[in-house]
Amino acid sequence: MNTRALYGAIEAGGTKFVCAAGYGPRDIAPQMRAVIPTTRPADTLAAVVAFFEQVSASAGAFSAFGVGAFGPVDVEPTSGTWGSILSTPKPGWAGTSLVAPLERFGCPVALDTDVSAAALAEARLGAGRDAHSLTYVTVGTGIGGGVIDQGRSIRGMLHPEMGHVRVRRDPRDTHFAGVCPFHGDCLEGLASGPAIVARWGVPMSALPAGHTGPDIIGGYLGQLAATIALMFASERIVFGGGVMGGADLLPRIRAVAAEQLGGYLPIETRAGGFERLIVAPALADQAGIIGAMLLAMG
Ligand code: ZN
């Protein structure tokens, strides 16, 4: 009889739900994982529940669940719609509760955004292990960020939505209107994967050598990094996501952040300087599910 606490973790994404069960972030057996496509809410959530019921049948009752969800999602526990997806262009998902289907397991559920879950994992077990505060930015289909301070994600009326901050236009990029349906040329509207394809016809990874794209996109992300340093004083700023994998943007991000901050913050005088402040993820694509497991463990 196994007496260790069993946890369930869900990384609920716009294209797939990654599910895992185990006894800790480093203790997830291969047969305790499942990847379920995000289709209609009823179908996807039924498959999620079936997976965890199957695990429970052999491994016993769950102690808690952790969910890292695509957003916007209601993360306010006292709200009547806690755990529900808010406005989203994904058909059928607006108003869908991600936590109600888990009630049948009769255990606590912890929930945060997918990017805040990834930030938690990087802060505790990855790029921020030696820091007290960390911001994780994902640059892909959208741009999102999670801020961890003293081991917890910050949140308020909603989770952070730092992809929608305004940035100063690159002079080489004045004719593109941007793709954000709410703001046009906010950061996400200018530097997300869809913005890159809309402007140059191909993703970041397919731009020809010598193209100005990486320089322009890296510059916008550098402006965000400077803003994060000013707003949250994060000791570590991690940039991940599909666009980051398409080119080596970190040197440009660091250079623009340094230029924009103008020596105002004590970064260059610290060991490692901007190379230590602005980094790549340490947990690769596992940060989200590890973070969901950490959420379950409390
Ligand atoms: Zn926007």
PDB file of C-alpha atoms and ligand atoms in Angstrom:
ATOM      1  CA  MET A   1       0.000   0.000   0.000  1.00  0.00           C
ATOM      2  CA  ASN A   2       1.452   3.304  -1.077  1.00  0.00           C
ATOM      3  CA  THR A   3       0.999   5.911   1.648  1.00  0.00           C
ATOM      4  CA  ARG A   4       2.677   8.829  -0.134  1.00  0.00           C
ATOM      5  CA  ALA A   5       0.451  11.692  -1.255  1.00  0.00           C
ATOM      6  CA  LEU A   6      -0.591  11.401  -4.912  1.00  0.00           C
ATOM      7  CA  TYR A   7      -0.967  14.614  -6.881  1.00  0.00           C
ATOM      8  CA  GLY A   8      -2.662  15.369 -10.194  1.00  0.00           C
ATOM      9  CA  ALA A   9      -1.312  18.078 -12.509  1.00  0.00           C
ATOM     10  CA  ILE A  10      -2.886  19.640 -15.602  1.00  0.00           C
ATOM     11  CA  GLU A  11      -1.264  22.044 -18.020  1.00  0.00           C
ATOM     12  CA  ALA A  12      -4.379  23.250 -19.805  1.00  0.00           C
ATOM     13  CA  GLY A  13      -3.269  24.799 -23.087  1.00  0.00           C
ATOM     14  CA  GLY A  14      -5.047  26.173 -26.115  1.00  0.00           C
ATOM     15  CA  THR A  15      -3.976  23.238 -28.303  1.00  0.00           C
ATOM     16  CA  LYS A  16      -3.486  20.430 -25.779  1.00  0.00           C
ATOM     17  CA  PHE A  17      -4.029  19.461 -22.166  1.00  0.00           C
ATOM     18  CA  VAL A  18      -0.969  17.797 -20.621  1.00  0.00           C
ATOM     19  CA  CYS A  19      -1.998  15.661 -17.646  1.00  0.00           C
ATOM     20  CA  ALA A  20       0.320  14.008 -15.129  1.00  0.00           C
ATOM     21  CA  ALA A  21       0.034  12.209 -11.838  1.00  0.00           C
ATOM     22  CA  GLY A  22       2.777  11.513  -9.355  1.00  0.00           C
ATOM     23  CA  TYR A  23       4.279  12.039  -5.956  1.00  0.00           C
ATOM     24  CA  GLY A  24       6.283  15.148  -6.791  1.00  0.00           C
ATOM     25  CA  PRO A  25       7.686  17.100  -9.764  1.00  0.00           C
ATOM     26  CA  ARG A  26      10.575  14.653 -10.145  1.00  0.00           C
ATOM     27  CA  ASP A  27       8.444  11.582  -9.497  1.00  0.00           C
ATOM     28  CA  ILE A  28       6.062  11.204 -12.441  1.00  0.00           C
ATOM     29  CA  ALA A  29       6.078   7.739 -14.064  1.00  0.00           C
ATOM     30  CA  PRO A  30       5.747   7.633 -17.885  1.00  0.00           C
ATOM     31  CA  GLN A  31       2.415   5.787 -17.692  1.00  0.00           C
ATOM     32  CA  MET A  32       1.161   8.591 -15.433  1.00  0.00           C
ATOM     33  CA  ARG A  33       1.171  11.097 -18.295  1.00  0.00           C
ATOM     34  CA  ALA A  34      -1.356  11.853 -20.995  1.00  0.00           C
ATOM     35  CA  VAL A  35      -1.652  14.470 -23.734  1.00  0.00           C
ATOM     36  CA  ILE A  36      -5.228  15.302 -24.711  1.00  0.00           C
ATOM     37  CA  PRO A  37      -6.068  17.597 -27.656  1.00  0.00           C
ATOM     38  CA  THR A  38      -8.001  20.768 -26.845  1.00  0.00           C
ATOM     39  CA  THR A  39     -11.179  20.369 -28.849  1.00  0.00           C
ATOM     40  CA  ARG A  40     -14.704  20.915 -27.539  1.00  0.00           C
ATOM     41  CA  PRO A  41     -14.728  21.546 -23.759  1.00  0.00           C
ATOM     42  CA  ALA A  42     -16.991  18.569 -22.961  1.00  0.00           C
ATOM     43  CA  ASP A  43     -14.846  16.134 -24.957  1.00  0.00           C
ATOM     44  CA  THR A  44     -11.511  17.391 -23.679  1.00  0.00           C
ATOM     45  CA  LEU A  45     -12.578  17.534 -20.029  1.00  0.00           C
ATOM     46  CA  ALA A  46     -14.208  14.082 -20.215  1.00  0.00           C
ATOM     47  CA  ALA A  47     -10.909  12.648 -21.473  1.00  0.00           C
ATOM     48  CA  VAL A  48      -9.022  14.435 -18.683  1.00  0.00           C
ATOM     49  CA  VAL A  49     -11.338  13.020 -16.028  1.00  0.00           C
ATOM     50  CA  ALA A  50     -11.124   9.519 -17.570  1.00  0.00           C
ATOM     51  CA  PHE A  51      -7.323   9.621 -17.423  1.00  0.00           C
ATOM     52  CA  PHE A  52      -7.236  10.584 -13.741  1.00  0.00           C
ATOM     53  CA  GLU A  53      -9.937   8.046 -12.853  1.00  0.00           C
ATOM     54  CA  GLN A  54      -7.852   5.356 -14.509  1.00  0.00           C
ATOM     55  CA  VAL A  55      -4.771   6.462 -12.530  1.00  0.00           C
ATOM     56  CA  SER A  56      -6.766   6.551  -9.314  1.00  0.00           C
ATOM     57  CA  ALA A  57      -8.099   3.027  -9.899  1.00  0.00           C
ATOM     58  CA  SER A  58      -4.565   1.643  -9.657  1.00  0.00           C
ATOM     59  CA  ALA A  59      -2.693   4.243  -7.564  1.00  0.00           C
ATOM     60  CA  GLY A  60      -5.362   5.310  -5.064  1.00  0.00           C
ATOM     61  CA  ALA A  61      -7.033   8.579  -4.168  1.00  0.00           C
ATOM     62  CA  PHE A  62      -5.583  11.970  -5.086  1.00  0.00           C
ATOM     63  CA  SER A  63      -4.471  14.373  -2.348  1.00  0.00           C
ATOM     64  CA  ALA A  64      -4.755  17.494  -4.507  1.00  0.00           C
ATOM     65  CA  PHE A  65      -4.816  18.795  -8.073  1.00  0.00           C
ATOM     66  CA  GLY A  66      -2.884  21.666  -9.625  1.00  0.00           C
ATOM     67  CA  VAL A  67      -4.030  23.360 -12.828  1.00  0.00           C
ATOM     68  CA  GLY A  68      -2.024  25.772 -14.987  1.00  0.00           C
ATOM     69  CA  ALA A  69      -4.552  27.196 -17.454  1.00  0.00           C
ATOM     70  CA  PHE A  70      -4.526  29.182 -20.662  1.00  0.00           C
ATOM     71  CA  GLY A  71      -6.090  32.531 -20.126  1.00  0.00           C
ATOM     72  CA  PRO A  72      -7.691  34.711 -19.470  1.00  0.00           C
ATOM     73  CA  VAL A  73      -8.901  32.600 -16.562  1.00  0.00           C
ATOM     74  CA  ASP A  74     -10.518  33.607 -13.262  1.00  0.00           C
ATOM     75  CA  VAL A  75      -7.805  33.059 -10.617  1.00  0.00           C
ATOM     76  CA  GLU A  76      -9.629  34.800  -7.733  1.00  0.00           C
ATOM     77  CA  PRO A  77     -10.630  32.041  -5.259  1.00  0.00           C
ATOM     78  CA  THR A  78     -13.462  34.058  -3.700  1.00  0.00           C
ATOM     79  CA  SER A  79     -15.049  34.776  -7.070  1.00  0.00           C
ATOM     80  CA  GLY A  80     -18.152  32.843  -8.051  1.00  0.00           C
ATOM     81  CA  THR A  81     -16.506  31.913 -11.342  1.00  0.00           C
ATOM     82  CA  TRP A  82     -13.108  30.873  -9.970  1.00  0.00           C
ATOM     83  CA  GLY A  83     -11.418  28.412 -12.297  1.00  0.00           C
ATOM     84  CA  SER A  84     -13.455  29.387 -15.352  1.00  0.00           C
ATOM     85  CA  ILE A  85     -12.065  30.536 -18.679  1.00  0.00           C
ATOM     86  CA  LEU A  86     -13.064  34.169 -19.304  1.00  0.00           C
ATOM     87  CA  SER A  87     -13.385  35.828 -22.717  1.00  0.00           C
ATOM     88  CA  THR A  88     -11.580  33.734 -25.311  1.00  0.00           C
ATOM     89  CA  PRO A  89     -11.801  33.393 -29.075  1.00  0.00           C
ATOM     90  CA  LYS A  90     -11.599  29.598 -28.652  1.00  0.00           C
ATOM     91  CA  PRO A  91     -15.089  28.320 -29.605  1.00  0.00           C
ATOM     92  CA  GLY A  92     -17.112  27.064 -26.663  1.00  0.00           C
ATOM     93  CA  TRP A  93     -14.480  27.652 -23.980  1.00  0.00           C
ATOM     94  CA  ALA A  94     -15.627  31.042 -22.614  1.00  0.00           C
ATOM     95  CA  GLY A  95     -17.275  30.388 -19.246  1.00  0.00           C
ATOM     96  CA  THR A  96     -16.039  26.782 -19.071  1.00  0.00           C
ATOM     97  CA  SER A  97     -14.959  25.734 -15.588  1.00  0.00           C
ATOM     98  CA  LEU A  98     -11.679  23.805 -15.433  1.00  0.00           C
ATOM     99  CA  VAL A  99     -12.123  22.935 -11.765  1.00  0.00           C
ATOM    100  CA  ALA A 100     -15.732  21.688 -11.625  1.00  0.00           C
ATOM    101  CA  PRO A 101     -14.911  18.391 -13.416  1.00  0.00           C
ATOM    102  CA  LEU A 102     -12.276  17.684 -10.744  1.00  0.00           C
ATOM    103  CA  GLU A 103     -14.738  17.997  -7.846  1.00  0.00           C
ATOM    104  CA  ARG A 104     -15.577  14.271  -8.185  1.00  0.00           C
ATOM    105  CA  PHE A 105     -12.116  13.454  -6.818  1.00  0.00           C
ATOM    106  CA  GLY A 106     -13.021  15.113  -3.512  1.00  0.00           C
ATOM    107  CA  CYS A 107      -9.712  16.898  -2.935  1.00  0.00           C
ATOM    108  CA  PRO A 108      -8.410  20.479  -3.065  1.00  0.00           C
ATOM    109  CA  VAL A 109      -7.662  22.091  -6.444  1.00  0.00           C
ATOM    110  CA  ALA A 110      -5.112  24.888  -6.911  1.00  0.00           C
ATOM    111  CA  LEU A 111      -5.195  26.933 -10.096  1.00  0.00           C
ATOM    112  CA  ASP A 112      -3.096  29.575 -11.794  1.00  0.00           C
ATOM    113  CA  THR A 113      -2.317  30.609 -15.349  1.00  0.00           C
ATOM    114  CA  ASP A 114      -0.103  28.331 -17.434  1.00  0.00           C
ATOM    115  CA  VAL A 115       2.586  30.976 -17.558  1.00  0.00           C
ATOM    116  CA  SER A 116       2.457  31.617 -13.797  1.00  0.00           C
ATOM    117  CA  ALA A 117       2.741  27.849 -13.258  1.00  0.00           C
ATOM    118  CA  ALA A 118       5.783  27.764 -15.536  1.00  0.00           C
ATOM    119  CA  ALA A 119       7.191  30.744 -13.655  1.00  0.00           C
ATOM    120  CA  LEU A 120       6.719  28.912 -10.363  1.00  0.00           C
ATOM    121  CA  ALA A 121       8.583  25.875 -11.690  1.00  0.00           C
ATOM    122  CA  GLU A 122      11.456  27.966 -13.035  1.00  0.00           C
ATOM    123  CA  ALA A 123      11.622  29.941  -9.776  1.00  0.00           C
ATOM    124  CA  ARG A 124      11.774  26.909  -7.499  1.00  0.00           C
ATOM    125  CA  LEU A 125      13.542  24.299  -9.613  1.00  0.00           C
ATOM    126  CA  GLY A 126      14.951  26.023 -12.684  1.00  0.00           C
ATOM    127  CA  ALA A 127      16.534  29.303 -13.750  1.00  0.00           C
ATOM    128  CA  GLY A 128      15.563  31.064 -10.515  1.00  0.00           C
ATOM    129  CA  ARG A 129      16.705  28.484  -7.963  1.00  0.00           C
ATOM    130  CA  ASP A 130      19.255  30.967  -6.592  1.00  0.00           C
ATOM    131  CA  ALA A 131      16.971  34.022  -6.739  1.00  0.00           C
ATOM    132  CA  HIS A 132      14.105  35.350  -4.601  1.00  0.00           C
ATOM    133  CA  SER A 133      12.055  36.700  -7.457  1.00  0.00           C
ATOM    134  CA  LEU A 134      11.557  35.746 -11.076  1.00  0.00           C
ATOM    135  CA  THR A 135       9.436  36.738 -14.040  1.00  0.00           C
ATOM    136  CA  TYR A 136       8.746  34.225 -16.794  1.00  0.00           C
ATOM    137  CA  VAL A 137       7.722  35.556 -20.199  1.00  0.00           C
ATOM    138  CA  THR A 138       6.457  33.260 -22.926  1.00  0.00           C
ATOM    139  CA  VAL A 139       6.587  34.510 -26.505  1.00  0.00           C
ATOM    140  CA  GLY A 140       4.526  32.333 -28.837  1.00  0.00           C
ATOM    141  CA  THR A 141       0.965  32.467 -30.157  1.00  0.00           C
ATOM    142  CA  GLY A 142       0.519  35.194 -27.575  1.00  0.00           C
ATOM    143  CA  ILE A 143       2.819  36.911 -25.104  1.00  0.00           C
ATOM    144  CA  GLY A 144       2.225  36.329 -21.415  1.00  0.00           C
ATOM    145  CA  GLY A 145       4.130  36.692 -18.189  1.00  0.00           C
ATOM    146  CA  GLY A 146       4.064  35.314 -14.667  1.00  0.00           C
ATOM    147  CA  VAL A 147       5.751  36.989 -11.717  1.00  0.00           C
ATOM    148  CA  ILE A 148       6.966  34.990  -8.731  1.00  0.00           C
ATOM    149  CA  ASP A 149       7.911  36.826  -5.570  1.00  0.00           C
ATOM    150  CA  GLN A 150       8.879  34.979  -2.377  1.00  0.00           C
ATOM    151  CA  GLY A 151       7.675  31.706  -3.901  1.00  0.00           C
ATOM    152  CA  ARG A 152       4.173  32.862  -4.935  1.00  0.00           C
ATOM    153  CA  SER A 153       2.728  34.329  -8.117  1.00  0.00           C
ATOM    154  CA  ILE A 154       1.417  37.858  -7.958  1.00  0.00           C
ATOM    155  CA  ARG A 155      -2.213  38.412  -8.957  1.00  0.00           C
ATOM    156  CA  GLY A 156      -4.925  40.947  -8.309  1.00  0.00           C
ATOM    157  CA  MET A 157      -8.172  41.652 -10.134  1.00  0.00           C
ATOM    158  CA  LEU A 158      -6.736  39.268 -12.745  1.00  0.00           C
ATOM    159  CA  HIS A 159      -3.394  37.660 -13.458  1.00  0.00           C
ATOM    160  CA  PRO A 160      -0.730  39.847 -15.075  1.00  0.00           C
ATOM    161  CA  GLU A 161      -1.325  40.558 -18.773  1.00  0.00           C
ATOM    162  CA  MET A 162       2.053  41.996 -19.644  1.00  0.00           C
ATOM    163  CA  GLY A 163       1.801  41.000 -23.310  1.00  0.00           C
ATOM    164  CA  HIS A 164      -0.508  43.963 -23.805  1.00  0.00           C
ATOM    165  CA  VAL A 165       1.815  46.748 -22.655  1.00  0.00           C
ATOM    166  CA  ARG A 166       2.733  49.398 -25.185  1.00  0.00           C
ATOM    167  CA  VAL A 167       6.231  49.584 -26.612  1.00  0.00           C
ATOM    168  CA  ARG A 168       8.028  52.282 -28.551  1.00  0.00           C
ATOM    169  CA  ARG A 169       8.059  51.552 -32.284  1.00  0.00           C
ATOM    170  CA  ASP A 170      11.253  50.520 -33.999  1.00  0.00           C
ATOM    171  CA  PRO A 171      11.859  53.094 -36.783  1.00  0.00           C
ATOM    172  CA  ARG A 172      12.244  50.173 -39.241  1.00  0.00           C
ATOM    173  CA  ASP A 173       8.768  48.908 -38.331  1.00  0.00           C
ATOM    174  CA  THR A 174       6.359  51.804 -38.720  1.00  0.00           C
ATOM    175  CA  HIS A 175       4.038  50.419 -41.408  1.00  0.00           C
ATOM    176  CA  PHE A 176       2.664  47.359 -39.619  1.00  0.00           C
ATOM    177  CA  ALA A 177      -0.627  47.908 -37.787  1.00  0.00           C
ATOM    178  CA  GLY A 178      -0.198  44.987 -35.348  1.00  0.00           C
ATOM    179  CA  VAL A 179      -2.448  41.987 -34.798  1.00  0.00           C
ATOM    180  CA  CYS A 180      -3.933  42.435 -31.312  1.00  0.00           C
ATOM    181  CA  PRO A 181      -7.736  42.595 -31.697  1.00  0.00           C
ATOM    182  CA  PHE A 182      -7.928  44.867 -28.634  1.00  0.00           C
ATOM    183  CA  HIS A 183      -4.939  47.191 -29.042  1.00  0.00           C
ATOM    184  CA  GLY A 184      -3.432  46.732 -32.493  1.00  0.00           C
ATOM    185  CA  ASP A 185       0.216  47.456 -31.878  1.00  0.00           C
ATOM    186  CA  CYS A 186       0.657  46.465 -28.244  1.00  0.00           C
ATOM    187  CA  LEU A 187       3.658  44.188 -27.563  1.00  0.00           C
ATOM    188  CA  GLU A 188       1.679  41.042 -28.406  1.00  0.00           C
ATOM    189  CA  GLY A 189       0.333  42.744 -31.501  1.00  0.00           C
ATOM    190  CA  LEU A 190       3.881  43.440 -32.693  1.00  0.00           C
ATOM    191  CA  ALA A 191       6.079  40.611 -31.387  1.00  0.00           C
ATOM    192  CA  SER A 192       3.974  37.434 -31.033  1.00  0.00           C
ATOM    193  CA  GLY A 193       4.290  34.536 -33.458  1.00  0.00           C
ATOM    194  CA  PRO A 194       1.168  35.585 -35.442  1.00  0.00           C
ATOM    195  CA  ALA A 195       2.501  39.165 -35.674  1.00  0.00           C
ATOM    196  CA  ILE A 196       5.765  37.876 -37.158  1.00  0.00           C
ATOM    197  CA  VAL A 197       3.929  35.755 -39.735  1.00  0.00           C
ATOM    198  CA  ALA A 198       1.484  38.573 -40.562  1.00  0.00           C
ATOM    199  CA  ARG A 199       4.332  41.018 -41.164  1.00  0.00           C
ATOM    200  CA  TRP A 200       6.996  38.881 -42.870  1.00  0.00           C
ATOM    201  CA  GLY A 201       5.071  35.835 -44.108  1.00  0.00           C
ATOM    202  CA  VAL A 202       7.036  33.201 -42.224  1.00  0.00           C
ATOM    203  CA  PRO A 203       7.754  32.323 -38.577  1.00  0.00           C
ATOM    204  CA  MET A 204      10.863  33.586 -36.819  1.00  0.00           C
ATOM    205  CA  SER A 205      12.730  30.335 -37.487  1.00  0.00           C
ATOM    206  CA  ALA A 206      12.258  30.692 -41.265  1.00  0.00           C
ATOM    207  CA  LEU A 207      13.460  34.295 -41.701  1.00  0.00           C
ATOM    208  CA  PRO A 208      16.487  34.455 -44.013  1.00  0.00           C
ATOM    209  CA  ALA A 209      19.958  35.237 -42.659  1.00  0.00           C
ATOM    210  CA  GLY A 210      20.509  38.950 -42.235  1.00  0.00           C
ATOM    211  CA  HIS A 211      16.786  39.758 -41.943  1.00  0.00           C
ATOM    212  CA  THR A 212      15.995  42.637 -39.586  1.00  0.00           C
ATOM    213  CA  GLY A 213      13.151  40.643 -37.953  1.00  0.00           C
ATOM    214  CA  PRO A 214      15.074  39.174 -34.996  1.00  0.00           C
ATOM    215  CA  ASP A 215      16.602  42.580 -34.265  1.00  0.00           C
ATOM    216  CA  ILE A 216      13.210  44.309 -34.283  1.00  0.00           C
ATOM    217  CA  ILE A 217      11.432  41.621 -32.227  1.00  0.00           C
ATOM    218  CA  GLY A 218      14.339  41.323 -29.788  1.00  0.00           C
ATOM    219  CA  GLY A 219      14.192  45.077 -29.353  1.00  0.00           C
ATOM    220  CA  TYR A 220      10.520  45.028 -28.400  1.00  0.00           C
ATOM    221  CA  LEU A 221      11.133  42.216 -25.930  1.00  0.00           C
ATOM    222  CA  GLY A 222      14.094  44.146 -24.546  1.00  0.00           C
ATOM    223  CA  GLN A 223      11.741  47.020 -23.806  1.00  0.00           C
ATOM    224  CA  LEU A 224       9.507  44.603 -21.904  1.00  0.00           C
ATOM    225  CA  ALA A 225      12.508  43.282 -19.953  1.00  0.00           C
ATOM    226  CA  ALA A 226      13.412  46.833 -18.894  1.00  0.00           C
ATOM    227  CA  THR A 227       9.788  47.442 -17.856  1.00  0.00           C
ATOM    228  CA  ILE A 228       9.760  44.218 -15.806  1.00  0.00           C
ATOM    229  CA  ALA A 229      12.995  45.205 -14.090  1.00  0.00           C
ATOM    230  CA  LEU A 230      11.525  48.610 -13.226  1.00  0.00           C
ATOM    231  CA  MET A 231       8.061  47.368 -12.175  1.00  0.00           C
ATOM    232  CA  PHE A 232       8.824  44.161 -10.292  1.00  0.00           C
ATOM    233  CA  ALA A 233      12.578  44.356  -9.549  1.00  0.00           C
ATOM    234  CA  SER A 234      12.763  40.685 -10.534  1.00  0.00           C
ATOM    235  CA  GLU A 235      16.174  39.160  -9.961  1.00  0.00           C
ATOM    236  CA  ARG A 236      15.725  36.850 -12.926  1.00  0.00           C
ATOM    237  CA  ILE A 237      13.738  37.344 -16.152  1.00  0.00           C
ATOM    238  CA  VAL A 238      13.215  34.180 -18.210  1.00  0.00           C
ATOM    239  CA  PHE A 239      12.179  34.293 -21.876  1.00  0.00           C
ATOM    240  CA  GLY A 240      10.663  31.106 -23.328  1.00  0.00           C
ATOM    241  CA  GLY A 241       8.159  30.066 -25.984  1.00  0.00           C
ATOM    242  CA  GLY A 242       8.176  29.173 -29.658  1.00  0.00           C
ATOM    243  CA  VAL A 243       9.362  32.544 -30.990  1.00  0.00           C
ATOM    244  CA  MET A 244      12.386  32.427 -28.665  1.00  0.00           C
ATOM    245  CA  GLY A 245      13.261  29.024 -30.091  1.00  0.00           C
ATOM    246  CA  GLY A 246      13.270  30.449 -33.617  1.00  0.00           C
ATOM    247  CA  ALA A 247      16.282  32.745 -33.215  1.00  0.00           C
ATOM    248  CA  ASP A 248      18.926  33.709 -30.672  1.00  0.00           C
ATOM    249  CA  LEU A 249      17.171  36.803 -29.346  1.00  0.00           C
ATOM    250  CA  LEU A 250      18.630  36.981 -25.842  1.00  0.00           C
ATOM    251  CA  PRO A 251      21.720  39.094 -26.697  1.00  0.00           C
ATOM    252  CA  ARG A 252      19.523  41.712 -28.389  1.00  0.00           C
ATOM    253  CA  ILE A 253      16.998  41.650 -25.516  1.00  0.00           C
ATOM    254  CA  ARG A 254      19.782  42.213 -22.987  1.00  0.00           C
ATOM    255  CA  ALA A 255      21.363  45.006 -25.038  1.00  0.00           C
ATOM    256  CA  VAL A 256      18.100  46.908 -25.516  1.00  0.00           C
ATOM    257  CA  ALA A 257      17.110  46.463 -21.858  1.00  0.00           C
ATOM    258  CA  ALA A 258      20.494  47.841 -20.803  1.00  0.00           C
ATOM    259  CA  GLU A 259      20.222  50.749 -23.223  1.00  0.00           C
ATOM    260  CA  GLN A 260      16.701  51.601 -22.102  1.00  0.00           C
ATOM    261  CA  LEU A 261      17.545  51.450 -18.382  1.00  0.00           C
ATOM    262  CA  GLY A 262      20.536  53.727 -18.938  1.00  0.00           C
ATOM    263  CA  GLY A 263      22.452  52.470 -15.927  1.00  0.00           C
ATOM    264  CA  TYR A 264      19.669  53.442 -13.541  1.00  0.00           C
ATOM    265  CA  LEU A 265      19.313  50.044 -11.846  1.00  0.00           C
ATOM    266  CA  PRO A 266      22.229  48.274 -10.119  1.00  0.00           C
ATOM    267  CA  ILE A 267      22.468  45.501 -12.699  1.00  0.00           C
ATOM    268  CA  GLU A 268      25.815  45.984 -14.456  1.00  0.00           C
ATOM    269  CA  THR A 269      27.527  46.298 -11.068  1.00  0.00           C
ATOM    270  CA  ARG A 270      26.249  42.863  -9.970  1.00  0.00           C
ATOM    271  CA  ALA A 271      27.955  39.585 -10.773  1.00  0.00           C
ATOM    272  CA  GLY A 272      26.811  38.419 -14.190  1.00  0.00           C
ATOM    273  CA  GLY A 273      25.035  41.687 -14.997  1.00  0.00           C
ATOM    274  CA  PHE A 274      22.411  41.431 -17.724  1.00  0.00           C
ATOM    275  CA  GLU A 275      23.570  37.923 -18.711  1.00  0.00           C
ATOM    276  CA  ARG A 276      22.472  36.705 -15.314  1.00  0.00           C
ATOM    277  CA  LEU A 277      19.319  38.830 -15.189  1.00  0.00           C
ATOM    278  CA  ILE A 278      17.827  37.858 -18.578  1.00  0.00           C
ATOM    279  CA  VAL A 279      18.081  34.147 -19.312  1.00  0.00           C
ATOM    280  CA  ALA A 280      16.639  31.145 -21.168  1.00  0.00           C
ATOM    281  CA  PRO A 281      14.409  28.627 -19.357  1.00  0.00           C
ATOM    282  CA  ALA A 282      16.168  25.820 -17.490  1.00  0.00           C
ATOM    283  CA  LEU A 283      13.249  23.376 -17.586  1.00  0.00           C
ATOM    284  CA  ALA A 284      12.540  23.616 -21.338  1.00  0.00           C
ATOM    285  CA  ASP A 285       8.969  22.556 -22.167  1.00  0.00           C
ATOM    286  CA  GLN A 286       8.468  20.800 -18.832  1.00  0.00           C
ATOM    287  CA  ALA A 287       8.046  24.000 -16.806  1.00  0.00           C
ATOM    288  CA  GLY A 288       4.261  24.118 -17.216  1.00  0.00           C
ATOM    289  CA  ILE A 289       3.447  20.624 -16.001  1.00  0.00           C
ATOM    290  CA  ILE A 290       6.076  20.776 -13.234  1.00  0.00           C
ATOM    291  CA  GLY A 291       4.540  24.071 -12.133  1.00  0.00           C
ATOM    292  CA  ALA A 292       1.068  22.538 -12.070  1.00  0.00           C
ATOM    293  CA  MET A 293       2.421  19.757  -9.860  1.00  0.00           C
ATOM    294  CA  LEU A 294       3.981  22.339  -7.527  1.00  0.00           C
ATOM    295  CA  LEU A 295       0.618  24.150  -7.359  1.00  0.00           C
ATOM    296  CA  ALA A 296      -1.027  20.886  -6.265  1.00  0.00           C
ATOM    297  CA  MET A 297       1.599  20.396  -3.553  1.00  0.00           C
ATOM    298  CA  GLY A 298       0.876  23.876  -2.169  1.00  0.00           C
TER     299      GLY A 298
HETATM  300 ZN    ZN B   1      -3.075  43.838 -26.899  1.00  0.00          ZN
END
